Short mmCIF file of C-alpha atoms and ligand atoms in Angstrom, two decimals:
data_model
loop_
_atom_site.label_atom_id
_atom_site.label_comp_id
_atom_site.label_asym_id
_atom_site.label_seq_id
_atom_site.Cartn_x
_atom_site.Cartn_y
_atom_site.Cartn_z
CA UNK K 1 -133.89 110.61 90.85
CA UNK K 2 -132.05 111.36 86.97
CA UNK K 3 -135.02 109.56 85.15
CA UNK K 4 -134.61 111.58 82.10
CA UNK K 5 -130.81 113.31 82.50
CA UNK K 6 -128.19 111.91 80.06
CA UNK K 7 -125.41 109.13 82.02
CA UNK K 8 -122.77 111.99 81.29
CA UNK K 9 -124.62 114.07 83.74
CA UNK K 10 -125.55 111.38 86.34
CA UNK K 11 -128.77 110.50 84.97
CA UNK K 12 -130.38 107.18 84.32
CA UNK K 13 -130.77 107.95 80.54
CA UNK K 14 -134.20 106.82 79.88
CA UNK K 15 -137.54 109.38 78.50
CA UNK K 16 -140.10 110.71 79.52
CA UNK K 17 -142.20 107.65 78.36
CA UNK K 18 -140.15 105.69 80.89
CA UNK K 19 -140.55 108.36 83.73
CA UNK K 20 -143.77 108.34 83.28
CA UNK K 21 -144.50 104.13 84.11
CA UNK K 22 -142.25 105.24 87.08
CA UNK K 23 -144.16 107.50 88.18
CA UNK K 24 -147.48 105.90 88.05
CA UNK K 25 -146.26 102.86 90.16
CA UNK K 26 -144.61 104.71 92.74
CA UNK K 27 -148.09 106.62 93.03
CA UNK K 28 -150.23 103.33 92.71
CA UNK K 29 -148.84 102.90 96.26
CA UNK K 30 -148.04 106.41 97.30
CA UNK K 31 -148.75 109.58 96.12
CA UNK K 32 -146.02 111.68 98.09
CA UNK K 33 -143.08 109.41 97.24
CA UNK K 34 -144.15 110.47 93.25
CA UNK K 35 -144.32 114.15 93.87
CA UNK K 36 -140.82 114.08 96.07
CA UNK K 37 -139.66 112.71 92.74
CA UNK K 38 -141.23 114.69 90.23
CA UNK K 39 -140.47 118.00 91.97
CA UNK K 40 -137.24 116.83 91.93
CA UNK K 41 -136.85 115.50 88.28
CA UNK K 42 -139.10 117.48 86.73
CA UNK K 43 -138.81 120.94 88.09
CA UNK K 44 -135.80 121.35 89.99
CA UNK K 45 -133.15 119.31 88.21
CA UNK K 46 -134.94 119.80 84.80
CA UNK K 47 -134.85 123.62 85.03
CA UNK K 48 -130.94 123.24 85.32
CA UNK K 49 -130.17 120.97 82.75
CA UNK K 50 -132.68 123.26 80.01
CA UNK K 51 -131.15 126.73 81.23
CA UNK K 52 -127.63 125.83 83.01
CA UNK K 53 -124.49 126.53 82.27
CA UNK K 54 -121.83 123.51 81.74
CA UNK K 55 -120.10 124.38 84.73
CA UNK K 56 -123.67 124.71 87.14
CA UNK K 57 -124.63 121.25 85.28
CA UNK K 58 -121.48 119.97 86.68
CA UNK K 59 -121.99 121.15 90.14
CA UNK K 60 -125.66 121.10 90.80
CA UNK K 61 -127.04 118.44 87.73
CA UNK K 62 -125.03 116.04 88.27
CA UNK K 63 -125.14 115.24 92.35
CA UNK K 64 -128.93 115.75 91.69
CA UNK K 65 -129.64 113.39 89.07
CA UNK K 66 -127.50 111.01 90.82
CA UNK K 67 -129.62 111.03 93.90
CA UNK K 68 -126.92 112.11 96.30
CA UNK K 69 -128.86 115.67 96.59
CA UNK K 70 -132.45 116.52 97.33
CA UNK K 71 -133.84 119.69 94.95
CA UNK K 72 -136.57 121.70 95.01
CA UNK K 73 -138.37 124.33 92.63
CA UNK K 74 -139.73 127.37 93.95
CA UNK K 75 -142.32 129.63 91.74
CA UNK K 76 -145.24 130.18 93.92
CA UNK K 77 -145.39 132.78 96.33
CA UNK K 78 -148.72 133.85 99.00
CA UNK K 79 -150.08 136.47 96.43
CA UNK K 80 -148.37 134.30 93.28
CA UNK K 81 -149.81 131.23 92.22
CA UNK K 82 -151.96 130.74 88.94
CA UNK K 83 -151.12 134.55 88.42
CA UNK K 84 -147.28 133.50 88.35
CA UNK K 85 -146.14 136.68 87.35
CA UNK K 86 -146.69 138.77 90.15
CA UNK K 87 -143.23 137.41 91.89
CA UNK K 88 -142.74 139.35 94.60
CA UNK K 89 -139.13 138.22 96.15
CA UNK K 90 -136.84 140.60 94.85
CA UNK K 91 -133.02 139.95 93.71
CA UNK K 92 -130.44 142.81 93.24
CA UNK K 93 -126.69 142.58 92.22
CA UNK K 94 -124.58 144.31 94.84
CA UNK K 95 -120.83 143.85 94.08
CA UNK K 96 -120.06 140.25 93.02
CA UNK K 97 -123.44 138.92 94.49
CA UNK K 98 -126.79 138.51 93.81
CA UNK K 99 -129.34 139.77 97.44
CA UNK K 100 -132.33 138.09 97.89
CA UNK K 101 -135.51 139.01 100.23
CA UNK K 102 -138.99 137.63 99.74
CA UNK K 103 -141.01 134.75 100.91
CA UNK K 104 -141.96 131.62 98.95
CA UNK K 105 -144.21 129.49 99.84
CA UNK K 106 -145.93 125.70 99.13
CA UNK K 107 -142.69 124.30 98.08
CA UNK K 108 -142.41 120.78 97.71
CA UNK K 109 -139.19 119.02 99.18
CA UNK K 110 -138.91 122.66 100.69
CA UNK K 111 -137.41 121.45 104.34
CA UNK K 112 -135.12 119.11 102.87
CA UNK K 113 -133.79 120.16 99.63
CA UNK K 114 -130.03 120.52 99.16
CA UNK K 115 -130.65 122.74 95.92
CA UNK K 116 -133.07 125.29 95.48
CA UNK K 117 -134.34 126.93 92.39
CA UNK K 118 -136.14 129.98 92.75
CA UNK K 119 -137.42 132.45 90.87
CA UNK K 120 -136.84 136.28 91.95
CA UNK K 121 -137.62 139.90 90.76
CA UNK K 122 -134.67 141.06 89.24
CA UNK K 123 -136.59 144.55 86.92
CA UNK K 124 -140.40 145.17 88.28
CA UNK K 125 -140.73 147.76 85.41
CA UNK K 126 -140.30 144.83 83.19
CA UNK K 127 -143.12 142.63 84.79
CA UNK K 128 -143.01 139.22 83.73
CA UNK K 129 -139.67 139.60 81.70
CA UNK K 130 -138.32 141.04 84.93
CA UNK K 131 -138.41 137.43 86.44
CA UNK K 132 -135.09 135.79 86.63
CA UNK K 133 -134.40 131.83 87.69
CA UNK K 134 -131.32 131.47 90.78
CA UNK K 135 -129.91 128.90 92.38
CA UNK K 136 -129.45 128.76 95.98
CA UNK K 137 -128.10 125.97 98.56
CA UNK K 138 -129.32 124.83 102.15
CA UNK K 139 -127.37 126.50 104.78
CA UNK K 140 -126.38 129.99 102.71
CA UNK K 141 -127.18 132.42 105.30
CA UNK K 142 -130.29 134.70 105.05
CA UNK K 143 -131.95 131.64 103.67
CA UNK K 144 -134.04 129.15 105.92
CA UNK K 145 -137.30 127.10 105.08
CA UNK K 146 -140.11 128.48 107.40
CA UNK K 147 -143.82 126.94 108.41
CA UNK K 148 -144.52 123.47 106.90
CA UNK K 149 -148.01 123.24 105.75
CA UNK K 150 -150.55 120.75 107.35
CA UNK K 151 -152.36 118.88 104.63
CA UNK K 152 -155.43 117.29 103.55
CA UNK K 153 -152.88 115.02 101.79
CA UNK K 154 -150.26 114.03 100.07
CA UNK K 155 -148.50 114.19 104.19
CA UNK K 156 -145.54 112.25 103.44
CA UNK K 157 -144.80 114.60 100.80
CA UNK K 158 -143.01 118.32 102.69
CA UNK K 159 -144.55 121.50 101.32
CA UNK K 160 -142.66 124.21 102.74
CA UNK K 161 -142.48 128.33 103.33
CA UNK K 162 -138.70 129.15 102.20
CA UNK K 163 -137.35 132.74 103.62
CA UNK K 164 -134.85 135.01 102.16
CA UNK K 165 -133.71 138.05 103.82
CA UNK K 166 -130.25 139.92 102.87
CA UNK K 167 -129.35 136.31 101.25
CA UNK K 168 -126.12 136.87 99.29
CA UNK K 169 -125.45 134.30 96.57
CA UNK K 170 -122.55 134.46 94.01
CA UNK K 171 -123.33 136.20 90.97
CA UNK K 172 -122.48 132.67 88.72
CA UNK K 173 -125.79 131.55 90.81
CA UNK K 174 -128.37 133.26 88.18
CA UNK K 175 -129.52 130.43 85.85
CA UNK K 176 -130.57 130.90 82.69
CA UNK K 177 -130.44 134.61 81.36
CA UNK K 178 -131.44 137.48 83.72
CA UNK K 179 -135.18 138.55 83.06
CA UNK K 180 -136.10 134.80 81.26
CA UNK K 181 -136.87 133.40 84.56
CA UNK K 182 -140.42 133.60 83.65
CA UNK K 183 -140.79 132.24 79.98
CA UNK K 184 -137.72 129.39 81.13
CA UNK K 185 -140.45 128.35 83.80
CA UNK K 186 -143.12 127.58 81.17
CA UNK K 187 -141.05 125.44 79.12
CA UNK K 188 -140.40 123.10 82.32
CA UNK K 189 -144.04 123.18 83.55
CA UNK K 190 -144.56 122.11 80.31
CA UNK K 191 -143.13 119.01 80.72
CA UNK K 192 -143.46 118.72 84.35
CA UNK K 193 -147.26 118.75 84.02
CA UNK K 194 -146.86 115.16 82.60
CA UNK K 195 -145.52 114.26 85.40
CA UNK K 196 -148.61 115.12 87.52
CA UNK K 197 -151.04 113.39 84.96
CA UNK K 198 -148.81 110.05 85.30
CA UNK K 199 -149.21 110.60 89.32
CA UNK K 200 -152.57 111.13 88.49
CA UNK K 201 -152.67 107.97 86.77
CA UNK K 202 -150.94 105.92 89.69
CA UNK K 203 -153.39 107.08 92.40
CA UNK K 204 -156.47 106.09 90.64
CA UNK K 205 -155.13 102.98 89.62
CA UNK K 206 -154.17 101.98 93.07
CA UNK K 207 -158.12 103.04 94.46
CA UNK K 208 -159.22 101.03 91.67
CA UNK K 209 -157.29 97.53 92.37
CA UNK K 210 -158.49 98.33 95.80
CA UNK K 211 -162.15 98.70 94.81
CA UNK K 212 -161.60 95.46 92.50
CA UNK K 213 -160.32 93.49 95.04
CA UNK K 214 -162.43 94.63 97.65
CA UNK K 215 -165.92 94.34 95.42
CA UNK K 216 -164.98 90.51 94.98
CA UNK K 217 -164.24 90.04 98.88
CA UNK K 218 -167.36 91.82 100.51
CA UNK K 219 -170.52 90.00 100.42
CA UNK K 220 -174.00 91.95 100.87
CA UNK K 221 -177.68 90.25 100.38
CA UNK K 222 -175.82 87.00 100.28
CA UNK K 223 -172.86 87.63 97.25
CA UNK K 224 -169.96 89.39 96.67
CA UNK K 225 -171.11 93.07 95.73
CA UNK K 226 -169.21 92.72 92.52
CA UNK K 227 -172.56 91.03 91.16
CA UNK K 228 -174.55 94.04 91.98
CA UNK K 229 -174.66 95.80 88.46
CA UNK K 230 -174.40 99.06 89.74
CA UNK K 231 -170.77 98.45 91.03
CA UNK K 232 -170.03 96.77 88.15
CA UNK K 233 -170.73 99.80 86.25
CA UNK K 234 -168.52 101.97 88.70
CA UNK K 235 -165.60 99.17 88.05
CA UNK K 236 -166.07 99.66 84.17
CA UNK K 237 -166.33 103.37 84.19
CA UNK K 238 -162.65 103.41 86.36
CA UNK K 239 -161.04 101.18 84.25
CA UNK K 240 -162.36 102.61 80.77
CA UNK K 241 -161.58 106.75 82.11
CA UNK K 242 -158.01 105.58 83.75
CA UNK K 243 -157.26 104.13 80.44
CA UNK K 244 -157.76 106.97 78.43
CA UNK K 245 -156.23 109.17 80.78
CA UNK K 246 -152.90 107.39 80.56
CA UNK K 247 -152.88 107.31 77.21
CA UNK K 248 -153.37 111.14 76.84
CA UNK K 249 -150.15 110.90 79.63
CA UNK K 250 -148.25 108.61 77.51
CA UNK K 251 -149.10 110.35 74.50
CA UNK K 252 -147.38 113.70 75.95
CA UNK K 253 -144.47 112.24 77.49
CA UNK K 254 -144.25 110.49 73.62
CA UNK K 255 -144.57 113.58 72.42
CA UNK K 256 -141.73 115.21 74.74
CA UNK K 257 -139.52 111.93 73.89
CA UNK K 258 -139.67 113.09 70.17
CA UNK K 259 -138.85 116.77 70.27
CA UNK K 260 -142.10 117.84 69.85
CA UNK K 261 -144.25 120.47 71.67
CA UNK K 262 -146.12 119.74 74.44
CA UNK K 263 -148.07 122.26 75.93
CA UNK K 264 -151.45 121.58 74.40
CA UNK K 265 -150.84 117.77 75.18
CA UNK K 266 -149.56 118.07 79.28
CA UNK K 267 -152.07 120.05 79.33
CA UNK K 268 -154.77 117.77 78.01
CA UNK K 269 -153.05 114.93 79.90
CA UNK K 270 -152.89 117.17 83.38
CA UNK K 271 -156.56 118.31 82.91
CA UNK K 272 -157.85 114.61 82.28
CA UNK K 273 -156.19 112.40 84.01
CA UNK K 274 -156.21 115.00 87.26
CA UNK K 275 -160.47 115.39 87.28
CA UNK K 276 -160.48 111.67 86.27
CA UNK K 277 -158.35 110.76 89.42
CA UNK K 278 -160.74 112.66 91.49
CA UNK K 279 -163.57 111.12 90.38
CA UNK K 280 -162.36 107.53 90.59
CA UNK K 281 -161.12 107.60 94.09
CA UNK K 282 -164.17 109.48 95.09
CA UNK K 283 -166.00 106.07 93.32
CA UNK K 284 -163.88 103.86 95.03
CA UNK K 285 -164.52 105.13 98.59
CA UNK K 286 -167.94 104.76 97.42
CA UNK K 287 -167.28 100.68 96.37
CA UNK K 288 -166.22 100.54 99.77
CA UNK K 289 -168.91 101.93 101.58
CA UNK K 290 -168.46 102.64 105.50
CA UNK K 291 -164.93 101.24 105.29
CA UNK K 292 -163.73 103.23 102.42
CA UNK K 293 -164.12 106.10 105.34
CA UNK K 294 -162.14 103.99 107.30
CA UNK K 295 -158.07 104.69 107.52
CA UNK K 296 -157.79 101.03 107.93
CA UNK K 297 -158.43 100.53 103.91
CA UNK K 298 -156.25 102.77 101.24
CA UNK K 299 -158.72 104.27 99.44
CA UNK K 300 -159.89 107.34 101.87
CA UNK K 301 -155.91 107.89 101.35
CA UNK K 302 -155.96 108.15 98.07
CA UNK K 303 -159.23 109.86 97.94
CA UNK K 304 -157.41 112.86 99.98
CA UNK K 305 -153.65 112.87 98.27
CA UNK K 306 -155.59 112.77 94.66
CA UNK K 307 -156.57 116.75 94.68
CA UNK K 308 -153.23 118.49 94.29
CA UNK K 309 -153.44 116.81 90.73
CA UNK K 310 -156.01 119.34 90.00
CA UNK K 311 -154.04 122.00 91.45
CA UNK K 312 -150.56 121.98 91.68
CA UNK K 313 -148.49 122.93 88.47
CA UNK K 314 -151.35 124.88 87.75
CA UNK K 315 -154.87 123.88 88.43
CA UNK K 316 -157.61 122.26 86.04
CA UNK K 317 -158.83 126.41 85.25
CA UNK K 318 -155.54 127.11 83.90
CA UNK K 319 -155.40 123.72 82.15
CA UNK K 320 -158.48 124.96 80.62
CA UNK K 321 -157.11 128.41 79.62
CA UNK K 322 -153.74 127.19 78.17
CA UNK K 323 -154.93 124.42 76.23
CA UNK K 324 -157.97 127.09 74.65
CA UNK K 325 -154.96 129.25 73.69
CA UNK K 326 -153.37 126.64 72.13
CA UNK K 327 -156.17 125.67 70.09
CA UNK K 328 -157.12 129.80 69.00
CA UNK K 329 -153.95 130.00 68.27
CA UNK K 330 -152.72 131.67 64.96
CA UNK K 331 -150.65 128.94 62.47
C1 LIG N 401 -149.08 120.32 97.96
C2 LIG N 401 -148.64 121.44 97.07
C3 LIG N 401 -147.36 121.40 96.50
C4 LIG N 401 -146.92 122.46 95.70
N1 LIG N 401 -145.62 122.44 95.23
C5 LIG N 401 -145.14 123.56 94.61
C6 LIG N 401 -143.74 123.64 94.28
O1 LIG N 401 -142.96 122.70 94.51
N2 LIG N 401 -143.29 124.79 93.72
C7 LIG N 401 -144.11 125.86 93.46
O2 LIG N 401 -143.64 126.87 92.96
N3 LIG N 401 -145.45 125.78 93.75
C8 LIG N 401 -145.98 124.67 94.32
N4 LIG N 401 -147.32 124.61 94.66
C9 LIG N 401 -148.20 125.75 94.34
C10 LIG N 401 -149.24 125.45 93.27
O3 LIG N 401 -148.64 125.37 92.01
C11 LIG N 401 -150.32 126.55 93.37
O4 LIG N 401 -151.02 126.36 94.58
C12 LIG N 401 -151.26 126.53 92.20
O5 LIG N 401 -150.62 126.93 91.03
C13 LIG N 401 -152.50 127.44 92.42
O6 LIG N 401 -152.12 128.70 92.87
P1 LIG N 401 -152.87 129.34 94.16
O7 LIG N 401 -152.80 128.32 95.24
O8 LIG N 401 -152.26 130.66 94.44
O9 LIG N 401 -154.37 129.50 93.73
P2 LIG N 401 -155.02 130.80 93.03
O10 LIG N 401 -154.19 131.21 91.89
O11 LIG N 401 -155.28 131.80 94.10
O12 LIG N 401 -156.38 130.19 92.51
C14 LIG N 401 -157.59 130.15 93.27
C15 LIG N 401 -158.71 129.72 92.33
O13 LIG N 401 -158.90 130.71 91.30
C16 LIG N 401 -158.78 130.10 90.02
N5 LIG N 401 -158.18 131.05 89.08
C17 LIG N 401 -157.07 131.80 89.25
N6 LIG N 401 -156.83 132.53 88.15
C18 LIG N 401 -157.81 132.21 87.24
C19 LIG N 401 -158.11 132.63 85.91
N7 LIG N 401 -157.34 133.50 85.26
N8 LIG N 401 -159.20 132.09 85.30
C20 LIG N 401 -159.97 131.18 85.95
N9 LIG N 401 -159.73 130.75 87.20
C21 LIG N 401 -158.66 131.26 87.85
C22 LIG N 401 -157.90 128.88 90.23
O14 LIG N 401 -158.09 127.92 89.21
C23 LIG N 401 -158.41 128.40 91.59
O15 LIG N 401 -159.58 127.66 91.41
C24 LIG N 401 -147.79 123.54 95.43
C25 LIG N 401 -149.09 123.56 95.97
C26 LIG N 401 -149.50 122.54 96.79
C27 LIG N 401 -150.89 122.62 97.39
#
């Protein structure tokens, strides 16, 4: 739950290269387990270690990356989501606190999160530089996590509705500086958008070992289906597409290991490996025929959990937009 956090701070230490493999094999099997941990690592925990100060790495970093504390990150809103901007939850100081009132919603780890960061209204005449990054626990009253959302996948994974009204938090509680909420929350995405190509990754890998093994067990006109061309083709087009798309993923998280800027390449990575994922799974259902509709086999599993990689941490649209402003854009 530290992957990438330095052993000073609780963390395990390693990079993003390693986070990455971990994230793929916990997603091979299952899909929610992966996001619990990237929203944790990657958003939540990562937003305090680039913006916090020593003394809220101390209290909130460090029980986080150890894995004693469950965090969650908390951006979207129900007229927010690609259009992040138009934050609508509203934080004022009043005395030595900080009030909040809004509603967010589709947060992951929502229910059971221990920290919360969230990002508020603090100036509306300033618009997106109006947006300020807080920190909030479980059980401060005025705060409480509301309806959790039912599904198509991903069910093991909580995505909540989080309520604020009259919530008083200490003023130290602000994270980063007041107004950079908004342009802090790019630089994680950033990097947490690897983290949804490697889970990407993970799910098509584990519907294609399923379609692999299954093409070689199920026999049709008298021989395992794997000698029909045609689903040989479908086994060769997985393999070849999940290939490149982790080494687009690998290539970012590389990338992020070495100081360098990312945002063209998690976005290249998140756009890739997220359509490729859907497309594989869709294939491997396909390998399996009537039983790949079946709940008794994974793959109509992973055929459902695989969409939120084209949507969440923005979807394959605003992929699309931020890597062609990346590539118009003035050296
Ligand atoms: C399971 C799950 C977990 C999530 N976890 C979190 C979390 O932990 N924290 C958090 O803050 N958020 C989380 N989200 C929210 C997620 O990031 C948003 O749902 C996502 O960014 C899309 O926003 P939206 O749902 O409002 O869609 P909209 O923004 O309403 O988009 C609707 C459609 O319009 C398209 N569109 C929008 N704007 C443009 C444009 N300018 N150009 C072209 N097309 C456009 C979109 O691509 C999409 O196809 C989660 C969502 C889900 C489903």
């Amino acid at each position: 739950m530290g992957v990438t956090f330095p052993t000073e701070y609780g963390g395990a230490g390693l990079g993003h290269a390693e986070y990455v493999t971990i994230l793929e094999e916990l997603a091979r099997i299952d899909g929610s387990v992966a996001l619990i941990v990237s929203a944790h690592n990657s958003l939540c925990a990562n937003h305090i270690r680039l913006t916090g100060t020593e003394e809220q790495k101390r209290k909130y970093l460090v029980p986080l990356a150890r894995g004693e504390k469950l965090g969650c990150w908390s951006l979207t809103e129900p007229g927010s989501g690609s259009d992040a901007s138009a934050v609508r939850t509203t934080a004022r100081l009043d005395g030595g606190s900080w009030v909040l009132n809004g509603v967010k919603n589709f947060v992951t780890n929502g229910h059971f999160a221990d920290t919360c960061v969230l990002m508020a209204m603090t100036d509306s005449r300033a618009g997106k530089h109006g947006i300020t990054a807080f920190i909030v626990e479980k059980g401060t009253p005025g705060f409480r996590a509301g309806k959790k959302e039912n599904k198509l996948g991903l069910r093991a994974s909580d995505t909540a509705e989080l309520i604020f009204e009259d919530c008083r938090i200490p003023r130290e509680n602000c994270l980063g500086q007041p107004g950079e909420g908004f342009v802090d929350c790019l630089r994680v995405i950033d990097k947490g958008r690897i983290g949804i190509a490697a889970i990407a990754v993970g799910i098509a890998q584990g519907a294609f070992e399923a379609s692999l093994a299954y093409s070689r067990e199920r026999k049709a006109f008298g021989k395992p289906i794997a000698e029909f061309q045609a689903i040989q083709w479908k086994l060769a087009d997985m393999a070849t597409e999940i290939e490149a798309a982790r080494l687009l993923t690998q290539r970012a998280a590389w990338l992020a290991d070495h100081g360098r800027r990312v945002t063209r390449a998690s976005s290249m990575a998140k756009l890739y490996a997220g359509e490729v994922a859907v497309r594989v799974t869709n294939e491997a259902v396909q390998v399996h025929g009537g039983y790949g509709f079946i709940k008794d086999y994974p793959v109509e599993k992973f055929y459902r959990d695989v969409k939120l990689c084209t949507i969440g941490e923005g979807t394959s649209e605003i992929q699309r937009m931020v890597i062609a402003r990346e590539l118009l854009r003035p050296h």
